[in-house]
Coordinates of C-alpha atoms and ligand atoms in Angstrom, one line a residue:
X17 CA -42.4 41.7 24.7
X18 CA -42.9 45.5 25.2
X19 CA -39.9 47.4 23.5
X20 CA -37.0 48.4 26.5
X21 CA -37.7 52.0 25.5
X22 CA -41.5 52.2 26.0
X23 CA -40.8 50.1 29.1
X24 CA -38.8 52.8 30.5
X25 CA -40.6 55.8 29.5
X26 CA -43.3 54.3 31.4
X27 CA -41.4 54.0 34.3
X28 CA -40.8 58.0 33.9
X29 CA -44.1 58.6 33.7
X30 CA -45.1 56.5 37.0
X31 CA -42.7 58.7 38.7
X32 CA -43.6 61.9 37.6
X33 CA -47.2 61.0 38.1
X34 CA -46.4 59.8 41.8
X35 CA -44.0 63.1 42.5
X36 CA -46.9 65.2 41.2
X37 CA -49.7 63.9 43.5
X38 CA -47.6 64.0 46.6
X39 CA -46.4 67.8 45.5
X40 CA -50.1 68.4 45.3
X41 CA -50.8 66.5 48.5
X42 CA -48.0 67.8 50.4
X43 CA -46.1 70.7 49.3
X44 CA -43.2 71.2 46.0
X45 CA -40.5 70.2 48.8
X46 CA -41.7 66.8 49.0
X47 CA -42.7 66.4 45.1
X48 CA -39.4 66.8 44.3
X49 CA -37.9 64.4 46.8
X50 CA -40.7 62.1 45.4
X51 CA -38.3 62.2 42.3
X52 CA -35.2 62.2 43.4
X53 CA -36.5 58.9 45.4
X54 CA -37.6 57.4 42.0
X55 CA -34.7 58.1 39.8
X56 CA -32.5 56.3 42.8
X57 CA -34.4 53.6 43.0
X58 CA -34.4 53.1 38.9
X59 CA -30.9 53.7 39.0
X60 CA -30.2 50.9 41.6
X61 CA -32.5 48.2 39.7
X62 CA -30.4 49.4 36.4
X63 CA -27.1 49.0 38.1
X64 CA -28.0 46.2 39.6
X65 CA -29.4 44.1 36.4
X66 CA -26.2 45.5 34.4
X67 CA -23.6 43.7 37.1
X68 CA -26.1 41.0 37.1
X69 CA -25.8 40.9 32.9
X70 CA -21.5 41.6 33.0
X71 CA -21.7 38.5 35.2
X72 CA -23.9 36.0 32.9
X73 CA -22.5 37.1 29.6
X74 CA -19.3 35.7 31.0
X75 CA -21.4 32.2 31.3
X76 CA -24.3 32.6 29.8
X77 CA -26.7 30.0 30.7
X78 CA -30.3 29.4 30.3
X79 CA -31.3 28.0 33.7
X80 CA -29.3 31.3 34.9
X81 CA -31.6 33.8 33.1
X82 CA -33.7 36.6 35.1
X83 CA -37.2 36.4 35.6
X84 CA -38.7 37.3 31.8
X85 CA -40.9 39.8 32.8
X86 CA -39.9 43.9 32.6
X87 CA -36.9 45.3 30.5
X88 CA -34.1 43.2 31.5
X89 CA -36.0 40.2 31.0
X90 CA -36.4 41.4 27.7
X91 CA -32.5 42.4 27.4
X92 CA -31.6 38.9 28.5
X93 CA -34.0 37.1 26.5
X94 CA -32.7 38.5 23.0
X95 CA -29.0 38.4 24.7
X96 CA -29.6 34.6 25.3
X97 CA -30.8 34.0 21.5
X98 CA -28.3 36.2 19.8
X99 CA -25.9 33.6 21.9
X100 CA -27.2 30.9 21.1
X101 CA -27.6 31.5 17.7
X102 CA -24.0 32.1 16.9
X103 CA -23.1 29.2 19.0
X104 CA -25.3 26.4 17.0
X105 CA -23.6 28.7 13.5
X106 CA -19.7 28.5 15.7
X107 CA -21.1 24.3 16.3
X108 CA -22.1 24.0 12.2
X109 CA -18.8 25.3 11.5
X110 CA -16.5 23.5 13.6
X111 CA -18.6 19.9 12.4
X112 CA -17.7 21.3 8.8
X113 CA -14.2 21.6 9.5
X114 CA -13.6 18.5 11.5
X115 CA -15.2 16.1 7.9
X116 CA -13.1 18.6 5.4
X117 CA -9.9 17.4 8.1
X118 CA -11.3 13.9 7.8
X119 CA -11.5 13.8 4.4
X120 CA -8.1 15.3 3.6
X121 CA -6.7 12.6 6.1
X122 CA -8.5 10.1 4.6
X123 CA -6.8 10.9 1.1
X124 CA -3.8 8.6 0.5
X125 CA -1.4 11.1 -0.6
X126 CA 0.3 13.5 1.4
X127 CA -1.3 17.2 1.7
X128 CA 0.4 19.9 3.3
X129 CA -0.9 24.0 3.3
X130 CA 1.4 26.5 3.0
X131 CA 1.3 30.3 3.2
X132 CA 2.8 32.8 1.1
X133 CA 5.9 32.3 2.9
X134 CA 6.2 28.7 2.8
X135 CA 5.8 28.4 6.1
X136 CA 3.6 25.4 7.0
X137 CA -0.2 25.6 8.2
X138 CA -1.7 22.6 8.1
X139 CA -0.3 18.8 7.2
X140 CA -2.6 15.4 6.9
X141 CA -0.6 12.1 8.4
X142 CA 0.4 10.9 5.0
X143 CA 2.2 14.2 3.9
X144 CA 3.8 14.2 7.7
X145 CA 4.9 10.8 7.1
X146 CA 6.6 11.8 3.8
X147 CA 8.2 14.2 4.3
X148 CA 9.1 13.5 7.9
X149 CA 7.4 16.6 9.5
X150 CA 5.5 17.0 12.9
X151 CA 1.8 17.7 12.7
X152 CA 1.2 21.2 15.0
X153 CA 4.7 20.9 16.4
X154 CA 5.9 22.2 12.8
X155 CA 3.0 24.4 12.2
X156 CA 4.4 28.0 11.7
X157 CA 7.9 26.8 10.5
X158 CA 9.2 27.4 7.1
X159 CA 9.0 24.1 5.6
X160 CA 12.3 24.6 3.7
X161 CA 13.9 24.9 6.5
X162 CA 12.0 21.5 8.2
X163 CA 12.7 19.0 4.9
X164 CA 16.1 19.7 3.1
X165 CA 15.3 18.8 -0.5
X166 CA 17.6 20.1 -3.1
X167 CA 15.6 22.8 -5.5
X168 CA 12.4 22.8 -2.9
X169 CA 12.5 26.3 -2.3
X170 CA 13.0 27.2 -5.9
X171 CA 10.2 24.9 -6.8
X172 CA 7.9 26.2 -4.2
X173 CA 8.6 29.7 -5.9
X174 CA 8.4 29.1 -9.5
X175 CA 4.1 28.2 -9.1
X176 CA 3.9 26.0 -11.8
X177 CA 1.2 23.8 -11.2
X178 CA 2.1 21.4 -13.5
X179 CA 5.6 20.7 -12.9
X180 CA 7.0 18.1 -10.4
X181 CA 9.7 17.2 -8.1
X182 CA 11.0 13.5 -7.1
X183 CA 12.6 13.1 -4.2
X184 CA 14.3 10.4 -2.0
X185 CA 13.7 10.9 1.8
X186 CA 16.0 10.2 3.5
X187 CA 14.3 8.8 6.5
X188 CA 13.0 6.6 4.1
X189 CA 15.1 4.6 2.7
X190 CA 13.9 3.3 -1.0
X191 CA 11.1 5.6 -1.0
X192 CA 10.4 7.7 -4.3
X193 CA 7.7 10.5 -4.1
X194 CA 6.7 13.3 -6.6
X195 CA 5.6 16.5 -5.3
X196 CA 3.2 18.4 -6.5
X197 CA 2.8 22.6 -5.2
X198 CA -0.3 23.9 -6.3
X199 CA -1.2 27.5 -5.5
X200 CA -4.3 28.9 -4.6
X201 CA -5.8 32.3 -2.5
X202 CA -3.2 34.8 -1.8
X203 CA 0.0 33.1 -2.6
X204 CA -0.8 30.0 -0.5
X205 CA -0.3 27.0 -1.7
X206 CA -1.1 23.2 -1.1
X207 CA 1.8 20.7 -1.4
X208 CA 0.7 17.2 -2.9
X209 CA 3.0 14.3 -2.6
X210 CA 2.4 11.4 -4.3
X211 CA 4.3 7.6 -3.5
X212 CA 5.5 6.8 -6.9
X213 CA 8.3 4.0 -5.0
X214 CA 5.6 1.0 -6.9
X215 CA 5.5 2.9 -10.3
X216 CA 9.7 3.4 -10.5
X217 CA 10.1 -0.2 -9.5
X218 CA 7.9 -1.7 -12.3
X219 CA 9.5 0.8 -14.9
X220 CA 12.9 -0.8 -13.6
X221 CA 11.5 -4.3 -13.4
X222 CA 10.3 -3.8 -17.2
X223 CA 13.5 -2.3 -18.6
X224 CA 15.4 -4.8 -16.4
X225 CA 13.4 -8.0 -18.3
X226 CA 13.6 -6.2 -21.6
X227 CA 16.9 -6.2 -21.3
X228 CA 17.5 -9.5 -19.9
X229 CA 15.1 -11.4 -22.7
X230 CA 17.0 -9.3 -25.5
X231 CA 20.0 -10.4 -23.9
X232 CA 18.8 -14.4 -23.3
X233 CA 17.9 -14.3 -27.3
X234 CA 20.6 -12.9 -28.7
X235 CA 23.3 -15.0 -27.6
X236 CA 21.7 -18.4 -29.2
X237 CA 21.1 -16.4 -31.8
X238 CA 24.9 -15.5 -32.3
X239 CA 25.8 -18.5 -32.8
X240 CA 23.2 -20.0 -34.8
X241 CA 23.7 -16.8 -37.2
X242 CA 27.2 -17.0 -37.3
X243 CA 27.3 -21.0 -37.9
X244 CA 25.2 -20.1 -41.1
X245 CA 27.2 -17.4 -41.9
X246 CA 30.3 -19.7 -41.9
X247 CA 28.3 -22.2 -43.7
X248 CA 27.2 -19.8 -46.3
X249 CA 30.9 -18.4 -46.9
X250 CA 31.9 -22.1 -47.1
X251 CA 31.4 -24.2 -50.4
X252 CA 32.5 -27.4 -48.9
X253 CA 33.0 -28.3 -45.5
X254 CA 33.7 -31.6 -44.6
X255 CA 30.6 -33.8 -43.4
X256 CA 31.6 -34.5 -39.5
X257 CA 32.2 -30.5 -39.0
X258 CA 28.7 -29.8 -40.9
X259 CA 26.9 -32.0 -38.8
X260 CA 28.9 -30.5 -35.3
X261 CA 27.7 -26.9 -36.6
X262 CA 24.2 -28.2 -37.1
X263 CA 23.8 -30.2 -33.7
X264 CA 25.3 -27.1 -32.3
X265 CA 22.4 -25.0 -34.0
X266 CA 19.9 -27.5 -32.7
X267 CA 20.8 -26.6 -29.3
X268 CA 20.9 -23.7 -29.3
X269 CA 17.6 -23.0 -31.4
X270 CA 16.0 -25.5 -28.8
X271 CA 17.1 -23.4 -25.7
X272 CA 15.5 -20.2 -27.6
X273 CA 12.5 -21.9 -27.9
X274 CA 12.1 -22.8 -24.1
X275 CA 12.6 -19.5 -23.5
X276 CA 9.9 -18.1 -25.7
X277 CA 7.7 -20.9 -24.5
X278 CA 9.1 -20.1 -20.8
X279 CA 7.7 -16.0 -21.5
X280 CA 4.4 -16.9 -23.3
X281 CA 4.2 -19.0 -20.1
X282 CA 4.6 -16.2 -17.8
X283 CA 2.6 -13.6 -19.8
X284 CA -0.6 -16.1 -19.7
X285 CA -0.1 -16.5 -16.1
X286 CA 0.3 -12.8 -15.1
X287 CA -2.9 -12.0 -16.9
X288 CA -5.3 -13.2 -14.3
X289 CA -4.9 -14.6 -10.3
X290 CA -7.3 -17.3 -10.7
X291 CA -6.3 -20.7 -11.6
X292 CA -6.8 -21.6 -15.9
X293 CA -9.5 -24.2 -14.9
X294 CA -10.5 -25.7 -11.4
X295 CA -10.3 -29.3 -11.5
X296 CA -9.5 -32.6 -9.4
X297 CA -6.2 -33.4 -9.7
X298 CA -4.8 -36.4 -8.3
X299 CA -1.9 -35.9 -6.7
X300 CA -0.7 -39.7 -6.5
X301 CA -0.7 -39.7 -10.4
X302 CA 1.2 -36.4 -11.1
X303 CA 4.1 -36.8 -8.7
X304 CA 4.7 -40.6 -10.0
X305 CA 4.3 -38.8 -14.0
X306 CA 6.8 -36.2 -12.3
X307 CA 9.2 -38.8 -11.2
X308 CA 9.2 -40.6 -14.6
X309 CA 9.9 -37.4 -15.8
X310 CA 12.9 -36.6 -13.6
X311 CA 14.1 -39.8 -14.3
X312 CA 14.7 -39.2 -17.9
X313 CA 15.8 -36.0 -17.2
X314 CA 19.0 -37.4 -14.6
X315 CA 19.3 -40.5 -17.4
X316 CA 20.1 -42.7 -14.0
X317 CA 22.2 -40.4 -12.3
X318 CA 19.7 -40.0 -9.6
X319 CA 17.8 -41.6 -6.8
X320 CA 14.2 -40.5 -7.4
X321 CA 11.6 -41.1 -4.9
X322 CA 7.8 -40.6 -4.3
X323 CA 6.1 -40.4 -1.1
X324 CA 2.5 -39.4 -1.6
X325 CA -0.9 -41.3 -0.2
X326 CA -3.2 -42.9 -2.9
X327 CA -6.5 -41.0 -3.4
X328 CA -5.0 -37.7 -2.4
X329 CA -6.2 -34.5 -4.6
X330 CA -6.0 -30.9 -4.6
X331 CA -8.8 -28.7 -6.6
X332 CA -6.6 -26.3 -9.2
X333 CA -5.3 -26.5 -12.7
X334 CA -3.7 -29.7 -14.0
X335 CA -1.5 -28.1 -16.5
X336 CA -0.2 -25.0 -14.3
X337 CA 0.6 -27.4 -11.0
X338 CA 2.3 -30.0 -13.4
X339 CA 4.3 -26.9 -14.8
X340 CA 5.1 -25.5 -11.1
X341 CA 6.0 -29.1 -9.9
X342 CA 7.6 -30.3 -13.2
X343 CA 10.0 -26.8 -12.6
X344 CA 10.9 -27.6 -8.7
X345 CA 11.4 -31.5 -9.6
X346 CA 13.6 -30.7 -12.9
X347 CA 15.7 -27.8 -10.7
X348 CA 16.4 -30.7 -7.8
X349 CA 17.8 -33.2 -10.8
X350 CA 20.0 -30.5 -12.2
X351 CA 21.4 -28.7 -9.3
X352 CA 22.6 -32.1 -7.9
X353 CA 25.6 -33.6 -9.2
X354 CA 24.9 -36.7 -10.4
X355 CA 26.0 -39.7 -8.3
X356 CA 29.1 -41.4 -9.3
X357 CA 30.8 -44.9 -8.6
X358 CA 32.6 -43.0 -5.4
X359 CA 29.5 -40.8 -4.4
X360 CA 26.2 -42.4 -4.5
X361 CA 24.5 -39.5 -2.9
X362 CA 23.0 -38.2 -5.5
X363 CA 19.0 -38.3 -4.0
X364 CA 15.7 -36.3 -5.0
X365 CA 12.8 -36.9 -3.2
X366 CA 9.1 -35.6 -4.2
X367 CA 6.4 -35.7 -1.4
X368 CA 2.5 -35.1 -0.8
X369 CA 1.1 -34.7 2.5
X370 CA -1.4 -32.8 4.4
X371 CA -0.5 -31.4 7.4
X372 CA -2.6 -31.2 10.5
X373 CA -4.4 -27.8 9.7
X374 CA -5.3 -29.8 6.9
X375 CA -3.0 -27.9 3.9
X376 CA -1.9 -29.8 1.1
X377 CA 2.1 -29.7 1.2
X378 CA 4.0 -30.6 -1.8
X379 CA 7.7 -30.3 -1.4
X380 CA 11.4 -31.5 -3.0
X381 CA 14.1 -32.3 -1.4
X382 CA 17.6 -33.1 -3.2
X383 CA 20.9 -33.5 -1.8
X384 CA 22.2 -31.1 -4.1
X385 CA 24.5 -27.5 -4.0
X386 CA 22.3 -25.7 -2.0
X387 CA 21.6 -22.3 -2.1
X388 CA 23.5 -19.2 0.2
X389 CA 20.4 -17.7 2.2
X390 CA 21.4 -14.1 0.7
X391 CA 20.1 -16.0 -2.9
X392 CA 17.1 -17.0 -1.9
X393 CA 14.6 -13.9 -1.0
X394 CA 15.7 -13.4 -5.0
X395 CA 14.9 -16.9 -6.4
X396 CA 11.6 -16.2 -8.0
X397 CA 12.5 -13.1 -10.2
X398 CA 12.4 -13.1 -13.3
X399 CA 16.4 -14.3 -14.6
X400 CA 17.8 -14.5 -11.3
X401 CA 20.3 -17.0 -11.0
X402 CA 22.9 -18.0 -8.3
X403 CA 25.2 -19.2 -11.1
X404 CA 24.6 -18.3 -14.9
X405 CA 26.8 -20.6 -16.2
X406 CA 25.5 -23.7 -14.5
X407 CA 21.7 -22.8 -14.9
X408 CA 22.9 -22.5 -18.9
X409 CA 24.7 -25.9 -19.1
X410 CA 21.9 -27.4 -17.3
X411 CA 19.1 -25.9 -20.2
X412 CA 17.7 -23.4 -17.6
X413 CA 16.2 -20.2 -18.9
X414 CA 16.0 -18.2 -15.5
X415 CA 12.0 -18.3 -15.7
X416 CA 11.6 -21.5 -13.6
X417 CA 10.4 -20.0 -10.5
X418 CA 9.0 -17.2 -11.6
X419 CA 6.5 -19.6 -13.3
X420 CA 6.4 -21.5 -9.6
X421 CA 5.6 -18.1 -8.1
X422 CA 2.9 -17.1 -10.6
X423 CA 0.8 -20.2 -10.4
X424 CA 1.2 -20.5 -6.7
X425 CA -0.6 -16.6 -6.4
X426 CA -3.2 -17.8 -8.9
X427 CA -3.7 -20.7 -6.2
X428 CA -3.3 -19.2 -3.4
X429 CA -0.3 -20.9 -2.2
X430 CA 2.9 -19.9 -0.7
X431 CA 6.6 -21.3 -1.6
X432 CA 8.9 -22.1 1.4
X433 CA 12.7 -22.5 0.6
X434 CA 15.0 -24.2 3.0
X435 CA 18.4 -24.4 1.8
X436 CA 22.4 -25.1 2.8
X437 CA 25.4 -24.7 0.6
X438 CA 27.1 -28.0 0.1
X439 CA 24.2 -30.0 1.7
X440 CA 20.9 -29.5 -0.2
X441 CA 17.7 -27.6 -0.6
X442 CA 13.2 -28.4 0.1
X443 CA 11.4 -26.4 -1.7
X444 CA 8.1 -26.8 -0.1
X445 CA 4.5 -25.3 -1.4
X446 CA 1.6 -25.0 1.1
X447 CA -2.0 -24.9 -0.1
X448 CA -5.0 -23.5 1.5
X449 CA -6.8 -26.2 3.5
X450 CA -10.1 -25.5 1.3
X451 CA -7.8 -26.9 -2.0
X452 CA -7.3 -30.2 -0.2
X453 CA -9.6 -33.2 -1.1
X454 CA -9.0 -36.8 0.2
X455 CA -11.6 -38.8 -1.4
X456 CA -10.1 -42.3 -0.6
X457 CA -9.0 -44.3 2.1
X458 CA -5.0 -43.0 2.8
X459 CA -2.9 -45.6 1.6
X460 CA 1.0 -46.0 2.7
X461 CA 3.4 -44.0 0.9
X462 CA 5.0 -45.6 -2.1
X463 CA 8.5 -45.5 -2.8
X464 CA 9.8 -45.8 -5.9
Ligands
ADP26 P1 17.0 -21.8 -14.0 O1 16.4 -22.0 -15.3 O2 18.2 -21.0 -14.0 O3 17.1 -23.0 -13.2 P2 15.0 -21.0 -12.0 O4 14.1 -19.9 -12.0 O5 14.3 -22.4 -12.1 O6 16.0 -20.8 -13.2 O7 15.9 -21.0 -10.7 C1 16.6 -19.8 -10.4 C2 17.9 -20.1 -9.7 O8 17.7 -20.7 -8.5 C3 18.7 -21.1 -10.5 O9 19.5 -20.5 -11.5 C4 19.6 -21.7 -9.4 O10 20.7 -20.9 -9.1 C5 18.7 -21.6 -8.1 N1 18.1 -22.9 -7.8 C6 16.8 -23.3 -8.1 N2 16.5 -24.6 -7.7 C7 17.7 -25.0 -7.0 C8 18.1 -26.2 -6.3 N3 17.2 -27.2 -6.2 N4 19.3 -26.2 -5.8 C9 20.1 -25.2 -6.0 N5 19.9 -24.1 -6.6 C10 18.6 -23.9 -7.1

């Protein structure tokens, strides 16, 4: 393309060389006009191709350009590039920008940009969410003023990157989160919060069961040690009260070691979520070896029944579903009073079926105390109890279901508990239909 100067000395040229000839041909007079035609003309295309060039920088468009031939076609040409050059640089940018705002939203704590004045800049969903602010809305607002935490603005100032603030929002009840202000360029800063609700609950789980197992130990212990001390103090005791101290020692050495058994239990159990072993285990034979069980356990105060199919099975471990069951089936016989010559009621009942989206159901039913439904979200932690004293008397050590709720999750199985006060109480496990095998011929429930 010829240079836009060169083009237009040219056109100079042609017009001097034109006036020239025709002030040669037909006098100065009408050389000069010659010129002065020329120049107007050259200024008209000029004018002309500048409003043309106003108008198509406003939308500039490539099916809009001029023809490409002479100056302008040159001045639209390179117009057009320079354009379209810093719109595929403006594109590359903005596709930049739009992965570095997906990846901040994709991170699962909170992020939230700050300027030098705290006021707020940008925010991803989680740090809006945690802090309860409105994404663009806020944008431009101090953020001490948007989220009232106690010491915020003093921690925003301080720019130690190390140091941390918790904090309870309050629109979220229950919620703990640690923030994090991290400065960078100019006095901005990026605020980090973090969800720490999970962490703060297992700490308090852990110093709750620390507690709770130091506690559960030391009270046989008590009395065991302070039986032998008595005993050691004494140089004769009679034989009737030695052997009262002893049977009382007995007992209460024997509930310590449920308990330790009860906690190496639950410590093998939490270690992995898959079943010990997978196995065939034959339902019709546990819940009658349950039942025995139960039987010796209520020592004939008890009606204990069976209702299961011959031939049915469920693939898991032997040892950890006896354990689960054996815990529902001994809970039944001791939170039911026993039945006397004037109440008779006294009835436990432990059943197998599958159901018709072919789960295995195993459930208990007694005619018991019953449980108040605020209890029973809380049955399955570790040392809950609806009455201490009771569980105690009966030889419970708290861990019962807890040990029903671990070997359920290693099985995949869920734990339904239906209960009224003064009536009774099913506790009813479902298991996946892929657990189920029914190898034989159903048979009619057996009652024993
Ligand atoms: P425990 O050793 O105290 O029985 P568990 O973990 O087995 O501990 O049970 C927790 C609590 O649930 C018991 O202390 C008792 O209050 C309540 N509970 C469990 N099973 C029954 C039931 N069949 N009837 C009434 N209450 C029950």
């Amino acid at each position: 393309m010829m240079p836009v100067w060169s083009s237009l000395s040219l056109k100079f040229v042609f017009i001097a060389f034109v006036a020239v000839s025709v002030g040669l041909w037909l006098g100065a007079a009408a050389g000069w006009a010659t010129v002065s035609l020329g120049l107007a003309l050259l200024y008209g295309v000029h004018v002309y191709n500048l409003m043309r060039l106003q108008r198509w920088l406003k939308a500039p468009n490539a099916d809009d350009l001029p023809d490409p031939w002479g100056m302008w076609g040159t001045v639209f040409a390179e117009a057009y590039r320079a354009l379209r050059q810093e719109s595929r640089k403006r594109d590359q940018v903005n596709r930049e920008l739009e992965l570095f705002t997906q990846a901040a939203q994709a991170l699962p704590d909170g992020i939230a940009m700050l300027d030098s004045g705290d006021q707020l800049l940008w925010c991803n969903d989680t740090a809006a969410a945690h802090l309860g602010l409105q994404p663009g809305r806020d944008y431009g607002l101090r953020l001490t003023n948007i989220v009232r935490v106690p010491r915020l603005a003093s921690f925003l100032q301080s720019g130690v990157a190390d140091e941390t603030l918790d904090y309870r929002p309050a629109h979220h009840s229950g919620q703990l989160l640690s923030l994090k202000a991290i400065p960078f360029s100019d006095g901005r800063k990026l605020l980090v919060s973090f969800d720490i609700t999970k962490i703060e609950r297992a700490d308090t789980t852990r110093r709750d069961f620390i507690a709770n197992v130091s506690h559960e130990l030391r009270t046989p212990l008590t009395v065991i040690h302070g039986f032998l001390e008595h005993m050691s103090g004494t140089t004769v005791m009679p034989a009737q009260q030695a052997r009262r101290h002893i049977a009382l020692m007995v007992q209460q050495s024997d509930r310590m070691l449920k308990l330790v058994d009860d906690l190496l239990m639950l410590s093998r159990l939490e270690g992995s979520d898959t079943p010990q072993r997978e196995e065939r285990v034959d339902m019709h034979a546990l819940l009658h070896a349950l039942a025995e069980d139960a039987r010796a356990l209520s020592a004939g105060g008890h009606n204990i029944d069976v209702a299961v199919d011959e031939g049915a099975a469920i693939s898991g471990s032997m040892d950890e579903l006896r354990s689960a069951f054996g815990n529902l089936a001994s809970n039944a016989v001791r939170y039911t009073p026993r039945s006397t010559q004037i109440s008779q009621g006294a009835r436990v009942t432990l059943t197998w079926r599958v159901d018709e989206q072919n789960r295995g159901v195993f459930s208990v039913t007694d005619t018991g105390i019953g449980i108040a439904a605020e209890h029973i979200p809380r049955l399955t932690e570790r040392f809950y109890r609806v009455d201490r004293g009771r569980s105690r008397e009966t030889g419970g050590t708290g861990l019962g279901l807890a040990i029903v709720k671990h070997v359920l999750l290693r099985h995949q199985a869920t734990l339904e508990i239906q209960s009224e006060p003064g009536v009774g109480s099913e506790f009813r496990i479902v298991f996946p239909a892929w657990r189920s095998v029914v190898d034989a011929p159903a048979a009619q429930a057996d009652a024993a």
